[in-house]
Amino acid sequence: MKMTGNTILITGGGSGIGRELALRFHALGNTVIVAGRRKEALERTIAGREGMHSMVGNVEDPEAIAAFANRVVAEHPALNVLINNAGVMRREDLTRTRDLRDAEETIVTNLFGPIRLTNALIDHLAARQNAVIVNVSSGLAFVPLSGTPTYNASKAAIHSYTVSLREQLRGRVEVIELAPPAVRTELTPGQSMRDEYMPLDAFIDETMALFSREPTPKEILVERVGFLRWAERDGRFDQAVEMLNAH
Ligand SMILES: NC(=O)c1ccc[n+]([C@@H]2O[C@H](COP(=O)([O-])OP(=O)(O)OC[C@H]3O[C@@H](n4cnc5c(N)ncnc54)[C@H](OP(=O)(O)O)[C@@H]3O)[C@@H](O)[C@H]2O)c1
C-alpha cells in the first residue's frame, strides 16, 4: 500500500483506533474522510485540519449505506482506500434465554456493515489505481473471549470473508486485514483505563510501521496479538482459550 497521496475513507473514525489511524494517515499526506454516527466526534477529529473531512453514516442500515457510498464517491471521486473499522462489542449471557438484539446488532454492524459498504464501493474501487480495502478484525477472531461470543464470531467471519475478498480481487485491489489485540479505547466501557491492555499510541505506532513495509503484509499483526493469532497453528489453542478466559 502506498502511504501518501491516497483518499481514504475510515468508518468509526471519530474515536479510538479509527480516529488515530485517520490522524496518522492524514499527517502522512493523505486526504482522509472519517465516518460514524456521532457528528460531534467526527467534527472533533477533523477540527482545523485541511484535507480531513467528515461524513455522518450508520453502517447498520443497508439503504443508508448505499446512499452514503454514493455521496462519498460524488464528493471524493479520488477515493481509493476503504478502511472498514466501525464495530461494536457487547457482553452476552448465553446461560439463559435472552433478548437477541445485541447479538443481531453485532452481526449487522461488524459483519454486514463491511460486506455492504464494500459492495457499495467495489465498482468504484476496482476502477482506481492503488486501491486498497482494510478490514479490521480482532485477535478474538482466532481465540474467543467467552463473555462476548457474537463479537468473536463476527470477527472470525470477517477474517474468513477477507481471505476470500483478497483472492477474488487479486491484482486489482489490495486487501489487508488489521487484527488488533486488546487496546485501550472505549470499545467497551472503562477499557481505556485497563493497564493490561495495549496503549493506543503504542498500538498505532507499531501498526503504521507495519503498513509502511513494502509490500504491506496482508495481515497487520502487532507483536502482542501473536499469542492469539498463532495459537491454533502452534498447538496451544486450548491453553490460549483457558488463559484468555481465566478471569
Ligand atoms: N480496542 C480493542 O481492544 C480492539 C481489539 C480488537 C479489535 N478492535 C476493533 O477495532 C475497531 C475500532 O474499535 P475501537 O477499539 O477503536 O473502539 P471505538 O472507539 O468504540 O470505535 C468504534 C467506532 O465504530 C463506530 N461505529 C459503531 N457502530 C457504528 C455504526 N452502526 N455505524 C457507523 N459507525 C459505527 C463508532 O462511532 P459512532 O458511535 O459515532 O458511530 C466508533 O467510532 C472495531 O472494529 C473493534 O472491533 C478493537
PDB file of C-alpha atoms and ligand atoms in Angstrom:
ATOM      1  CA  MET A   1       0.000   0.000   0.000  1.00  0.00           C
ATOM      2  CA  LYS A   2       1.356   3.404  -0.796  1.00  0.00           C
ATOM      3  CA  MET A   3       1.466   5.604   2.290  1.00  0.00           C
ATOM      4  CA  THR A   4       0.815   9.034   0.809  1.00  0.00           C
ATOM      5  CA  GLY A   5      -1.412  10.660  -1.816  1.00  0.00           C
ATOM      6  CA  ASN A   6      -4.415   8.397  -1.153  1.00  0.00           C
ATOM      7  CA  THR A   7      -8.014   9.385  -0.485  1.00  0.00           C
ATOM      8  CA  ILE A   8      -9.060   7.218   2.454  1.00  0.00           C
ATOM      9  CA  LEU A   9     -12.494   6.548   3.959  1.00  0.00           C
ATOM     10  CA  ILE A  10     -12.347   5.294   7.569  1.00  0.00           C
ATOM     11  CA  THR A  11     -15.551   4.128   9.259  1.00  0.00           C
ATOM     12  CA  GLY A  12     -15.586   4.639  13.016  1.00  0.00           C
ATOM     13  CA  GLY A  13     -13.082   7.452  12.504  1.00  0.00           C
ATOM     14  CA  GLY A  14     -14.455   9.582  15.326  1.00  0.00           C
ATOM     15  CA  SER A  15     -12.877   7.616  18.178  1.00  0.00           C
ATOM     16  CA  GLY A  16     -10.336   5.035  19.241  1.00  0.00           C
ATOM     17  CA  ILE A  17      -8.307   3.140  16.660  1.00  0.00           C
ATOM     18  CA  GLY A  18     -10.148   4.673  13.676  1.00  0.00           C
ATOM     19  CA  ARG A  19      -9.510   8.208  14.881  1.00  0.00           C
ATOM     20  CA  GLU A  20      -5.788   7.603  15.432  1.00  0.00           C
ATOM     21  CA  LEU A  21      -5.397   5.872  12.061  1.00  0.00           C
ATOM     22  CA  ALA A  22      -7.167   8.838  10.454  1.00  0.00           C
ATOM     23  CA  LEU A  23      -4.828  11.362  12.082  1.00  0.00           C
ATOM     24  CA  ARG A  24      -1.693   9.378  11.230  1.00  0.00           C
ATOM     25  CA  PHE A  25      -2.668   8.826   7.605  1.00  0.00           C
ATOM     26  CA  HIS A  26      -3.598  12.493   7.296  1.00  0.00           C
ATOM     27  CA  ALA A  27      -0.214  13.540   8.732  1.00  0.00           C
ATOM     28  CA  LEU A  28       1.476  11.418   6.034  1.00  0.00           C
ATOM     29  CA  GLY A  29      -0.188  13.443   3.257  1.00  0.00           C
ATOM     30  CA  ASN A  30      -3.408  11.598   2.568  1.00  0.00           C
ATOM     31  CA  THR A  31      -6.909  13.025   2.208  1.00  0.00           C
ATOM     32  CA  VAL A  32      -8.991  11.336   4.904  1.00  0.00           C
ATOM     33  CA  ILE A  33     -12.758  11.094   5.333  1.00  0.00           C
ATOM     34  CA  VAL A  34     -13.938   9.916   8.747  1.00  0.00           C
ATOM     35  CA  ALA A  35     -17.404   8.388   9.090  1.00  0.00           C
ATOM     36  CA  GLY A  36     -19.595   7.348  12.005  1.00  0.00           C
ATOM     37  CA  ARG A  37     -22.900   8.077  13.706  1.00  0.00           C
ATOM     38  CA  ARG A  38     -21.785  10.839  16.118  1.00  0.00           C
ATOM     39  CA  LYS A  39     -21.298  14.087  14.234  1.00  0.00           C
ATOM     40  CA  GLU A  40     -19.570  15.808  17.188  1.00  0.00           C
ATOM     41  CA  ALA A  41     -16.946  13.046  17.495  1.00  0.00           C
ATOM     42  CA  LEU A  42     -16.204  13.299  13.766  1.00  0.00           C
ATOM     43  CA  GLU A  43     -16.005  17.096  13.943  1.00  0.00           C
ATOM     44  CA  ARG A  44     -13.542  16.881  16.837  1.00  0.00           C
ATOM     45  CA  THR A  45     -11.333  14.526  14.811  1.00  0.00           C
ATOM     46  CA  ILE A  46     -11.089  16.792  11.781  1.00  0.00           C
ATOM     47  CA  ALA A  47     -11.114  20.169  13.588  1.00  0.00           C
ATOM     48  CA  GLY A  48      -8.689  22.617  11.987  1.00  0.00           C
ATOM     49  CA  ARG A  49      -7.165  20.040   9.656  1.00  0.00           C
ATOM     50  CA  GLU A  50      -7.184  20.749   5.957  1.00  0.00           C
ATOM     51  CA  GLY A  51      -7.608  17.592   3.906  1.00  0.00           C
ATOM     52  CA  MET A  52      -9.742  15.899   6.560  1.00  0.00           C
ATOM     53  CA  HIS A  53     -13.475  15.542   6.026  1.00  0.00           C
ATOM     54  CA  SER A  54     -16.310  14.017   7.988  1.00  0.00           C
ATOM     55  CA  MET A  55     -19.466  12.285   6.876  1.00  0.00           C
ATOM     56  CA  VAL A  56     -22.199  11.033   9.161  1.00  0.00           C
ATOM     57  CA  GLY A  57     -23.212   7.482   8.284  1.00  0.00           C
ATOM     58  CA  ASN A  58     -24.636   4.413  10.006  1.00  0.00           C
ATOM     59  CA  VAL A  59     -23.319   1.047   8.789  1.00  0.00           C
ATOM     60  CA  GLU A  60     -26.332  -0.780  10.281  1.00  0.00           C
ATOM     61  CA  ASP A  61     -28.792   0.378   7.651  1.00  0.00           C
ATOM     62  CA  PRO A  62     -28.483  -1.106   4.124  1.00  0.00           C
ATOM     63  CA  GLU A  63     -30.275   1.766   2.352  1.00  0.00           C
ATOM     64  CA  ALA A  64     -28.322   4.380   4.279  1.00  0.00           C
ATOM     65  CA  ILE A  65     -25.073   2.612   3.337  1.00  0.00           C
ATOM     66  CA  ALA A  66     -25.878   2.724  -0.372  1.00  0.00           C
ATOM     67  CA  ALA A  67     -26.791   6.436  -0.192  1.00  0.00           C
ATOM     68  CA  PHE A  68     -23.723   7.135   1.943  1.00  0.00           C
ATOM     69  CA  ALA A  69     -21.398   5.380  -0.534  1.00  0.00           C
ATOM     70  CA  ASN A  70     -22.853   7.376  -3.444  1.00  0.00           C
ATOM     71  CA  ARG A  71     -22.302  10.591  -1.527  1.00  0.00           C
ATOM     72  CA  VAL A  72     -18.692   9.725  -0.651  1.00  0.00           C
ATOM     73  CA  VAL A  73     -17.851   8.944  -4.284  1.00  0.00           C
ATOM     74  CA  ALA A  74     -19.643  12.067  -5.574  1.00  0.00           C
ATOM     75  CA  GLU A  75     -17.814  14.331  -3.120  1.00  0.00           C
ATOM     76  CA  HIS A  76     -14.471  12.486  -3.212  1.00  0.00           C
ATOM     77  CA  PRO A  77     -14.088  10.860  -6.643  1.00  0.00           C
ATOM     78  CA  ALA A  78     -10.395  10.172  -5.916  1.00  0.00           C
ATOM     79  CA  LEU A  79     -11.381   7.721  -3.146  1.00  0.00           C
ATOM     80  CA  ASN A  80      -9.049   4.707  -3.413  1.00  0.00           C
ATOM     81  CA  VAL A  81      -8.830   3.301   0.126  1.00  0.00           C
ATOM     82  CA  LEU A  82     -11.620   1.937   2.322  1.00  0.00           C
ATOM     83  CA  ILE A  83     -10.902   1.090   5.951  1.00  0.00           C
ATOM     84  CA  ASN A  84     -13.804  -0.893   7.475  1.00  0.00           C
ATOM     85  CA  ASN A  85     -13.103  -0.160  11.121  1.00  0.00           C
ATOM     86  CA  ALA A  86     -16.505   0.578  12.730  1.00  0.00           C
ATOM     87  CA  GLY A  87     -17.508  -2.051  15.240  1.00  0.00           C
ATOM     88  CA  VAL A  88     -19.349  -2.783  18.472  1.00  0.00           C
ATOM     89  CA  MET A  89     -18.545  -5.245  21.265  1.00  0.00           C
ATOM     90  CA  ARG A  90     -21.210  -6.400  23.723  1.00  0.00           C
ATOM     91  CA  ARG A  91     -21.184  -8.857  26.609  1.00  0.00           C
ATOM     92  CA  GLU A  92     -23.754 -11.654  26.360  1.00  0.00           C
ATOM     93  CA  ASP A  93     -25.020 -14.260  28.846  1.00  0.00           C
ATOM     94  CA  LEU A  94     -25.718 -17.480  26.961  1.00  0.00           C
ATOM     95  CA  THR A  95     -26.860 -19.440  30.013  1.00  0.00           C
ATOM     96  CA  ARG A  96     -30.497 -18.333  29.823  1.00  0.00           C
ATOM     97  CA  THR A  97     -32.925 -17.202  27.162  1.00  0.00           C
ATOM     98  CA  ARG A  98     -32.280 -13.565  26.361  1.00  0.00           C
ATOM     99  CA  ASP A  99     -33.212 -10.719  24.086  1.00  0.00           C
ATOM    100  CA  LEU A 100     -31.062 -11.295  20.990  1.00  0.00           C
ATOM    101  CA  ARG A 101     -30.917  -7.665  19.948  1.00  0.00           C
ATOM    102  CA  ASP A 102     -27.270  -7.280  21.000  1.00  0.00           C
ATOM    103  CA  ALA A 103     -26.256 -10.365  19.043  1.00  0.00           C
ATOM    104  CA  GLU A 104     -28.152  -9.203  15.961  1.00  0.00           C
ATOM    105  CA  GLU A 105     -26.753  -5.672  16.098  1.00  0.00           C
ATOM    106  CA  THR A 106     -23.240  -7.055  16.459  1.00  0.00           C
ATOM    107  CA  ILE A 107     -23.554  -9.150  13.309  1.00  0.00           C
ATOM    108  CA  VAL A 108     -25.230  -6.311  11.399  1.00  0.00           C
ATOM    109  CA  THR A 109     -22.536  -3.764  12.345  1.00  0.00           C
ATOM    110  CA  ASN A 110     -19.374  -5.890  12.402  1.00  0.00           C
ATOM    111  CA  LEU A 111     -20.092  -8.283   9.542  1.00  0.00           C
ATOM    112  CA  PHE A 112     -22.880  -6.965   7.285  1.00  0.00           C
ATOM    113  CA  GLY A 113     -21.508  -3.423   7.686  1.00  0.00           C
ATOM    114  CA  PRO A 114     -18.194  -4.145   5.934  1.00  0.00           C
ATOM    115  CA  ILE A 115     -19.858  -6.537   3.458  1.00  0.00           C
ATOM    116  CA  ARG A 116     -22.440  -3.913   2.454  1.00  0.00           C
ATOM    117  CA  LEU A 117     -20.102  -0.929   2.349  1.00  0.00           C
ATOM    118  CA  THR A 118     -17.506  -2.860   0.347  1.00  0.00           C
ATOM    119  CA  ASN A 119     -20.236  -3.967  -2.054  1.00  0.00           C
ATOM    120  CA  ALA A 120     -21.436  -0.387  -2.472  1.00  0.00           C
ATOM    121  CA  LEU A 121     -17.906   0.869  -3.258  1.00  0.00           C
ATOM    122  CA  ILE A 122     -16.320  -2.056  -5.099  1.00  0.00           C
ATOM    123  CA  ASP A 123     -17.092  -0.918  -8.664  1.00  0.00           C
ATOM    124  CA  HIS A 124     -15.540   2.436  -7.905  1.00  0.00           C
ATOM    125  CA  LEU A 125     -12.514   0.993  -6.089  1.00  0.00           C
ATOM    126  CA  ALA A 126     -11.800  -1.706  -8.665  1.00  0.00           C
ATOM    127  CA  ALA A 127     -11.527   1.009 -11.319  1.00  0.00           C
ATOM    128  CA  ARG A 128      -8.968   3.043  -9.345  1.00  0.00           C
ATOM    129  CA  GLN A 129      -5.174   2.783  -9.297  1.00  0.00           C
ATOM    130  CA  ASN A 130      -3.629   1.710  -5.966  1.00  0.00           C
ATOM    131  CA  ALA A 131      -6.963   0.683  -4.461  1.00  0.00           C
ATOM    132  CA  VAL A 132      -6.911  -0.881  -1.001  1.00  0.00           C
ATOM    133  CA  ILE A 133      -9.529  -2.343   1.341  1.00  0.00           C
ATOM    134  CA  VAL A 134      -8.577  -2.771   5.008  1.00  0.00           C
ATOM    135  CA  ASN A 135     -10.875  -4.833   7.235  1.00  0.00           C
ATOM    136  CA  VAL A 136     -10.400  -4.529  10.982  1.00  0.00           C
ATOM    137  CA  SER A 137     -10.905  -7.898  12.668  1.00  0.00           C
ATOM    138  CA  SER A 138      -9.503  -8.791  16.108  1.00  0.00           C
ATOM    139  CA  GLY A 139      -7.251 -11.240  17.913  1.00  0.00           C
ATOM    140  CA  LEU A 140     -10.562 -12.606  19.227  1.00  0.00           C
ATOM    141  CA  ALA A 141     -11.284 -13.866  15.694  1.00  0.00           C
ATOM    142  CA  PHE A 142      -8.712 -16.557  16.453  1.00  0.00           C
ATOM    143  CA  VAL A 143      -9.278 -17.330  20.145  1.00  0.00           C
ATOM    144  CA  PRO A 144     -12.702 -16.411  21.605  1.00  0.00           C
ATOM    145  CA  LEU A 145     -13.304 -14.440  24.791  1.00  0.00           C
ATOM    146  CA  SER A 146     -16.297 -16.303  26.201  1.00  0.00           C
ATOM    147  CA  GLY A 147     -18.098 -13.201  27.537  1.00  0.00           C
ATOM    148  CA  THR A 148     -18.515 -11.695  24.037  1.00  0.00           C
ATOM    149  CA  PRO A 149     -19.491 -14.691  21.879  1.00  0.00           C
ATOM    150  CA  THR A 150     -21.212 -12.972  18.969  1.00  0.00           C
ATOM    151  CA  TYR A 151     -18.452 -10.369  18.768  1.00  0.00           C
ATOM    152  CA  ASN A 152     -15.812 -13.113  18.469  1.00  0.00           C
ATOM    153  CA  ALA A 153     -17.916 -14.892  15.858  1.00  0.00           C
ATOM    154  CA  SER A 154     -18.391 -11.691  13.832  1.00  0.00           C
ATOM    155  CA  LYS A 155     -14.628 -11.158  13.785  1.00  0.00           C
ATOM    156  CA  ALA A 156     -13.885 -14.788  12.848  1.00  0.00           C
ATOM    157  CA  ALA A 157     -16.365 -14.330  10.000  1.00  0.00           C
ATOM    158  CA  ILE A 158     -14.806 -11.090   8.771  1.00  0.00           C
ATOM    159  CA  HIS A 159     -11.389 -12.766   8.853  1.00  0.00           C
ATOM    160  CA  SER A 160     -12.644 -15.550   6.587  1.00  0.00           C
ATOM    161  CA  TYR A 161     -14.527 -13.118   4.335  1.00  0.00           C
ATOM    162  CA  THR A 162     -11.383 -11.017   3.971  1.00  0.00           C
ATOM    163  CA  VAL A 163      -9.395 -14.021   2.744  1.00  0.00           C
ATOM    164  CA  SER A 164     -11.979 -14.642   0.007  1.00  0.00           C
ATOM    165  CA  LEU A 165     -12.133 -10.949  -0.876  1.00  0.00           C
ATOM    166  CA  ARG A 166      -8.340 -10.875  -1.243  1.00  0.00           C
ATOM    167  CA  GLU A 167      -8.336 -13.876  -3.562  1.00  0.00           C
ATOM    168  CA  GLN A 168     -11.151 -12.535  -5.752  1.00  0.00           C
ATOM    169  CA  LEU A 169      -9.609  -9.064  -6.017  1.00  0.00           C
ATOM    170  CA  ARG A 170      -6.029 -10.234  -6.520  1.00  0.00           C
ATOM    171  CA  GLY A 171      -4.221  -7.937  -8.957  1.00  0.00           C
ATOM    172  CA  ARG A 172      -6.973  -5.317  -8.792  1.00  0.00           C
ATOM    173  CA  VAL A 173      -7.478  -4.230  -5.179  1.00  0.00           C
ATOM    174  CA  GLU A 174      -5.067  -4.911  -2.318  1.00  0.00           C
ATOM    175  CA  VAL A 175      -6.925  -6.440   0.655  1.00  0.00           C
ATOM    176  CA  ILE A 176      -5.409  -6.109   4.118  1.00  0.00           C
ATOM    177  CA  GLU A 177      -6.645  -7.378   7.483  1.00  0.00           C
ATOM    178  CA  LEU A 178      -5.822  -5.446  10.648  1.00  0.00           C
ATOM    179  CA  ALA A 179      -6.252  -7.687  13.708  1.00  0.00           C
ATOM    180  CA  PRO A 180      -5.658  -5.695  16.916  1.00  0.00           C
ATOM    181  CA  PRO A 181      -5.002  -7.203  20.329  1.00  0.00           C
ATOM    182  CA  ALA A 182      -6.757  -5.671  23.379  1.00  0.00           C
ATOM    183  CA  VAL A 183      -6.125  -1.912  23.039  1.00  0.00           C
ATOM    184  CA  ARG A 184      -7.035   0.977  25.371  1.00  0.00           C
ATOM    185  CA  THR A 185     -10.091   2.542  23.689  1.00  0.00           C
ATOM    186  CA  GLU A 186     -13.719   2.939  24.794  1.00  0.00           C
ATOM    187  CA  LEU A 187     -14.915  -0.025  22.682  1.00  0.00           C
ATOM    188  CA  THR A 188     -16.297  -1.370  25.970  1.00  0.00           C
ATOM    189  CA  PRO A 189     -16.883   0.905  28.963  1.00  0.00           C
ATOM    190  CA  GLY A 190     -13.724   1.527  31.009  1.00  0.00           C
ATOM    191  CA  GLN A 191     -11.455  -0.361  28.595  1.00  0.00           C
ATOM    192  CA  SER A 192      -9.270   2.704  28.012  1.00  0.00           C
ATOM    193  CA  MET A 193      -8.195   2.584  31.688  1.00  0.00           C
ATOM    194  CA  ARG A 194      -7.054  -1.039  31.733  1.00  0.00           C
ATOM    195  CA  ASP A 195      -3.318  -1.301  32.358  1.00  0.00           C
ATOM    196  CA  GLU A 196      -3.105  -4.791  30.890  1.00  0.00           C
ATOM    197  CA  TYR A 197      -4.422  -3.556  27.505  1.00  0.00           C
ATOM    198  CA  MET A 198      -2.037  -2.117  24.931  1.00  0.00           C
ATOM    199  CA  PRO A 199      -1.751   1.697  24.987  1.00  0.00           C
ATOM    200  CA  LEU A 200      -3.412   3.164  21.891  1.00  0.00           C
ATOM    201  CA  ASP A 201      -0.339   5.211  20.894  1.00  0.00           C
ATOM    202  CA  ALA A 202       1.992   2.222  21.026  1.00  0.00           C
ATOM    203  CA  PHE A 203      -0.516   0.152  19.033  1.00  0.00           C
ATOM    204  CA  ILE A 204      -0.808   2.811  16.333  1.00  0.00           C
ATOM    205  CA  ASP A 205       2.990   3.324  16.128  1.00  0.00           C
ATOM    206  CA  GLU A 206       3.561  -0.397  15.538  1.00  0.00           C
ATOM    207  CA  THR A 207       0.600  -0.612  13.163  1.00  0.00           C
ATOM    208  CA  MET A 208       1.756   2.299  10.988  1.00  0.00           C
ATOM    209  CA  ALA A 209       5.265   0.808  10.808  1.00  0.00           C
ATOM    210  CA  LEU A 210       3.715  -2.441   9.513  1.00  0.00           C
ATOM    211  CA  PHE A 211       1.518  -0.600   6.990  1.00  0.00           C
ATOM    212  CA  SER A 212       4.613   1.122   5.589  1.00  0.00           C
ATOM    213  CA  ARG A 213       6.504  -2.126   4.960  1.00  0.00           C
ATOM    214  CA  GLU A 214       6.945  -2.928   1.300  1.00  0.00           C
ATOM    215  CA  PRO A 215       4.946  -4.863   0.417  1.00  0.00           C
ATOM    216  CA  THR A 216       2.431  -4.194   3.209  1.00  0.00           C
ATOM    217  CA  PRO A 217       1.745  -7.510   4.987  1.00  0.00           C
ATOM    218  CA  LYS A 218      -1.657  -8.984   4.102  1.00  0.00           C
ATOM    219  CA  GLU A 219      -2.318  -9.173   7.850  1.00  0.00           C
ATOM    220  CA  ILE A 220      -1.224  -6.306  10.082  1.00  0.00           C
ATOM    221  CA  LEU A 221      -0.309  -8.054  13.344  1.00  0.00           C
ATOM    222  CA  VAL A 222       1.436  -6.206  16.148  1.00  0.00           C
ATOM    223  CA  GLU A 223       3.638  -8.430  18.251  1.00  0.00           C
ATOM    224  CA  ARG A 224       1.134  -8.666  21.107  1.00  0.00           C
ATOM    225  CA  VAL A 225      -1.590 -10.272  19.020  1.00  0.00           C
ATOM    226  CA  GLY A 226       0.630 -13.203  18.034  1.00  0.00           C
ATOM    227  CA  PHE A 227      -0.434 -15.065  21.182  1.00  0.00           C
ATOM    228  CA  LEU A 228      -3.985 -15.220  19.772  1.00  0.00           C
ATOM    229  CA  ARG A 229      -3.321 -15.222  16.009  1.00  0.00           C
ATOM    230  CA  TRP A 230      -0.967 -18.197  16.038  1.00  0.00           C
ATOM    231  CA  ALA A 231      -2.440 -20.208  18.944  1.00  0.00           C
ATOM    232  CA  GLU A 232      -4.036 -22.849  16.734  1.00  0.00           C
ATOM    233  CA  ARG A 233      -1.062 -23.160  14.358  1.00  0.00           C
ATOM    234  CA  ASP A 234       1.309 -23.526  17.301  1.00  0.00           C
ATOM    235  CA  GLY A 235      -0.791 -26.208  19.014  1.00  0.00           C
ATOM    236  CA  ARG A 236      -1.696 -24.015  22.007  1.00  0.00           C
ATOM    237  CA  PHE A 237      -5.350 -23.228  21.206  1.00  0.00           C
ATOM    238  CA  ASP A 238      -6.898 -24.907  24.277  1.00  0.00           C
ATOM    239  CA  GLN A 239      -4.303 -23.319  26.512  1.00  0.00           C
ATOM    240  CA  ALA A 240      -4.968 -19.878  24.961  1.00  0.00           C
ATOM    241  CA  VAL A 241      -8.748 -20.271  25.476  1.00  0.00           C
ATOM    242  CA  GLU A 242      -8.112 -21.183  29.088  1.00  0.00           C
ATOM    243  CA  MET A 243      -5.706 -18.287  29.703  1.00  0.00           C
ATOM    244  CA  LEU A 244      -7.906 -15.720  27.976  1.00  0.00           C
ATOM    245  CA  ASN A 245     -10.980 -16.770  29.914  1.00  0.00           C
ATOM    246  CA  ALA A 246      -9.351 -17.308  33.299  1.00  0.00           C
ATOM    247  CA  HIS A 247     -10.610 -14.005  34.734  1.00  0.00           C
TER     248      HIS A 247
HETATM  249  N1  LIG B   1      -9.862  -1.767  21.212  1.00  0.00           N
HETATM  250  C1  LIG B   1      -9.671  -3.068  21.144  1.00  0.00           C
HETATM  251  O1  LIG B   1      -9.266  -3.717  22.118  1.00  0.00           O
HETATM  252  C2  LIG B   1      -9.929  -3.788  19.835  1.00  0.00           C
HETATM  253  C3  LIG B   1      -9.377  -5.061  19.688  1.00  0.00           C
HETATM  254  C4  LIG B   1      -9.620  -5.760  18.507  1.00  0.00           C
HETATM  255  C5  LIG B   1     -10.384  -5.182  17.514  1.00  0.00           C
HETATM  256  N2  LIG B   1     -10.895  -3.935  17.686  1.00  0.00           N
HETATM  257  C6  LIG B   1     -11.724  -3.378  16.612  1.00  0.00           C
HETATM  258  O2  LIG B   1     -11.260  -2.106  16.252  1.00  0.00           O
HETATM  259  C7  LIG B   1     -12.333  -1.350  15.702  1.00  0.00           C
HETATM  260  C8  LIG B   1     -12.371   0.013  16.351  1.00  0.00           C
HETATM  261  O3  LIG B   1     -12.706  -0.127  17.720  1.00  0.00           O
HETATM  262  P1  LIG B   1     -12.124   0.835  18.873  1.00  0.00           P
HETATM  263  O4  LIG B   1     -11.440  -0.031  19.842  1.00  0.00           O
HETATM  264  O5  LIG B   1     -11.431   1.967  18.270  1.00  0.00           O
HETATM  265  O6  LIG B   1     -13.479   1.286  19.623  1.00  0.00           O
HETATM  266  P2  LIG B   1     -14.384   2.590  19.452  1.00  0.00           P
HETATM  267  O7  LIG B   1     -13.614   3.811  19.832  1.00  0.00           O
HETATM  268  O8  LIG B   1     -15.655   2.305  20.161  1.00  0.00           O
HETATM  269  O9  LIG B   1     -14.608   2.657  17.892  1.00  0.00           O
HETATM  270  C9  LIG B   1     -15.688   2.061  17.235  1.00  0.00           C
HETATM  271  C10 LIG B   1     -16.171   3.069  16.204  1.00  0.00           C
HETATM  272  O10 LIG B   1     -17.187   2.447  15.415  1.00  0.00           O
HETATM  273  C11 LIG B   1     -18.186   3.396  15.163  1.00  0.00           C
HETATM  274  N3  LIG B   1     -19.462   2.704  14.956  1.00  0.00           N
HETATM  275  C12 LIG B   1     -20.053   1.804  15.776  1.00  0.00           C
HETATM  276  N4  LIG B   1     -21.235   1.418  15.272  1.00  0.00           N
HETATM  277  C13 LIG B   1     -21.392   2.099  14.103  1.00  0.00           C
HETATM  278  C14 LIG B   1     -22.412   2.156  13.125  1.00  0.00           C
HETATM  279  N5  LIG B   1     -23.541   1.434  13.241  1.00  0.00           N
HETATM  280  N6  LIG B   1     -22.237   2.962  12.049  1.00  0.00           N
HETATM  281  C15 LIG B   1     -21.112   3.702  11.910  1.00  0.00           C
HETATM  282  N7  LIG B   1     -20.114   3.703  12.813  1.00  0.00           N
HETATM  283  C16 LIG B   1     -20.266   2.913  13.898  1.00  0.00           C
HETATM  284  C17 LIG B   1     -18.233   4.289  16.417  1.00  0.00           C
HETATM  285  O11 LIG B   1     -18.665   5.591  16.096  1.00  0.00           O
HETATM  286  P3  LIG B   1     -20.168   6.121  16.381  1.00  0.00           P
HETATM  287  O12 LIG B   1     -20.536   5.616  17.736  1.00  0.00           O
HETATM  288  O13 LIG B   1     -20.043   7.593  16.292  1.00  0.00           O
HETATM  289  O14 LIG B   1     -20.993   5.556  15.290  1.00  0.00           O
HETATM  290  C18 LIG B   1     -16.784   4.308  16.854  1.00  0.00           C
HETATM  291  O15 LIG B   1     -16.114   5.458  16.368  1.00  0.00           O
HETATM  292  C19 LIG B   1     -13.596  -2.183  15.932  1.00  0.00           C
HETATM  293  O16 LIG B   1     -13.921  -2.885  14.748  1.00  0.00           O
HETATM  294  C20 LIG B   1     -13.159  -3.160  17.001  1.00  0.00           C
HETATM  295  O17 LIG B   1     -13.920  -4.352  16.972  1.00  0.00           O
HETATM  296  C21 LIG B   1     -10.668  -3.222  18.820  1.00  0.00           C
END
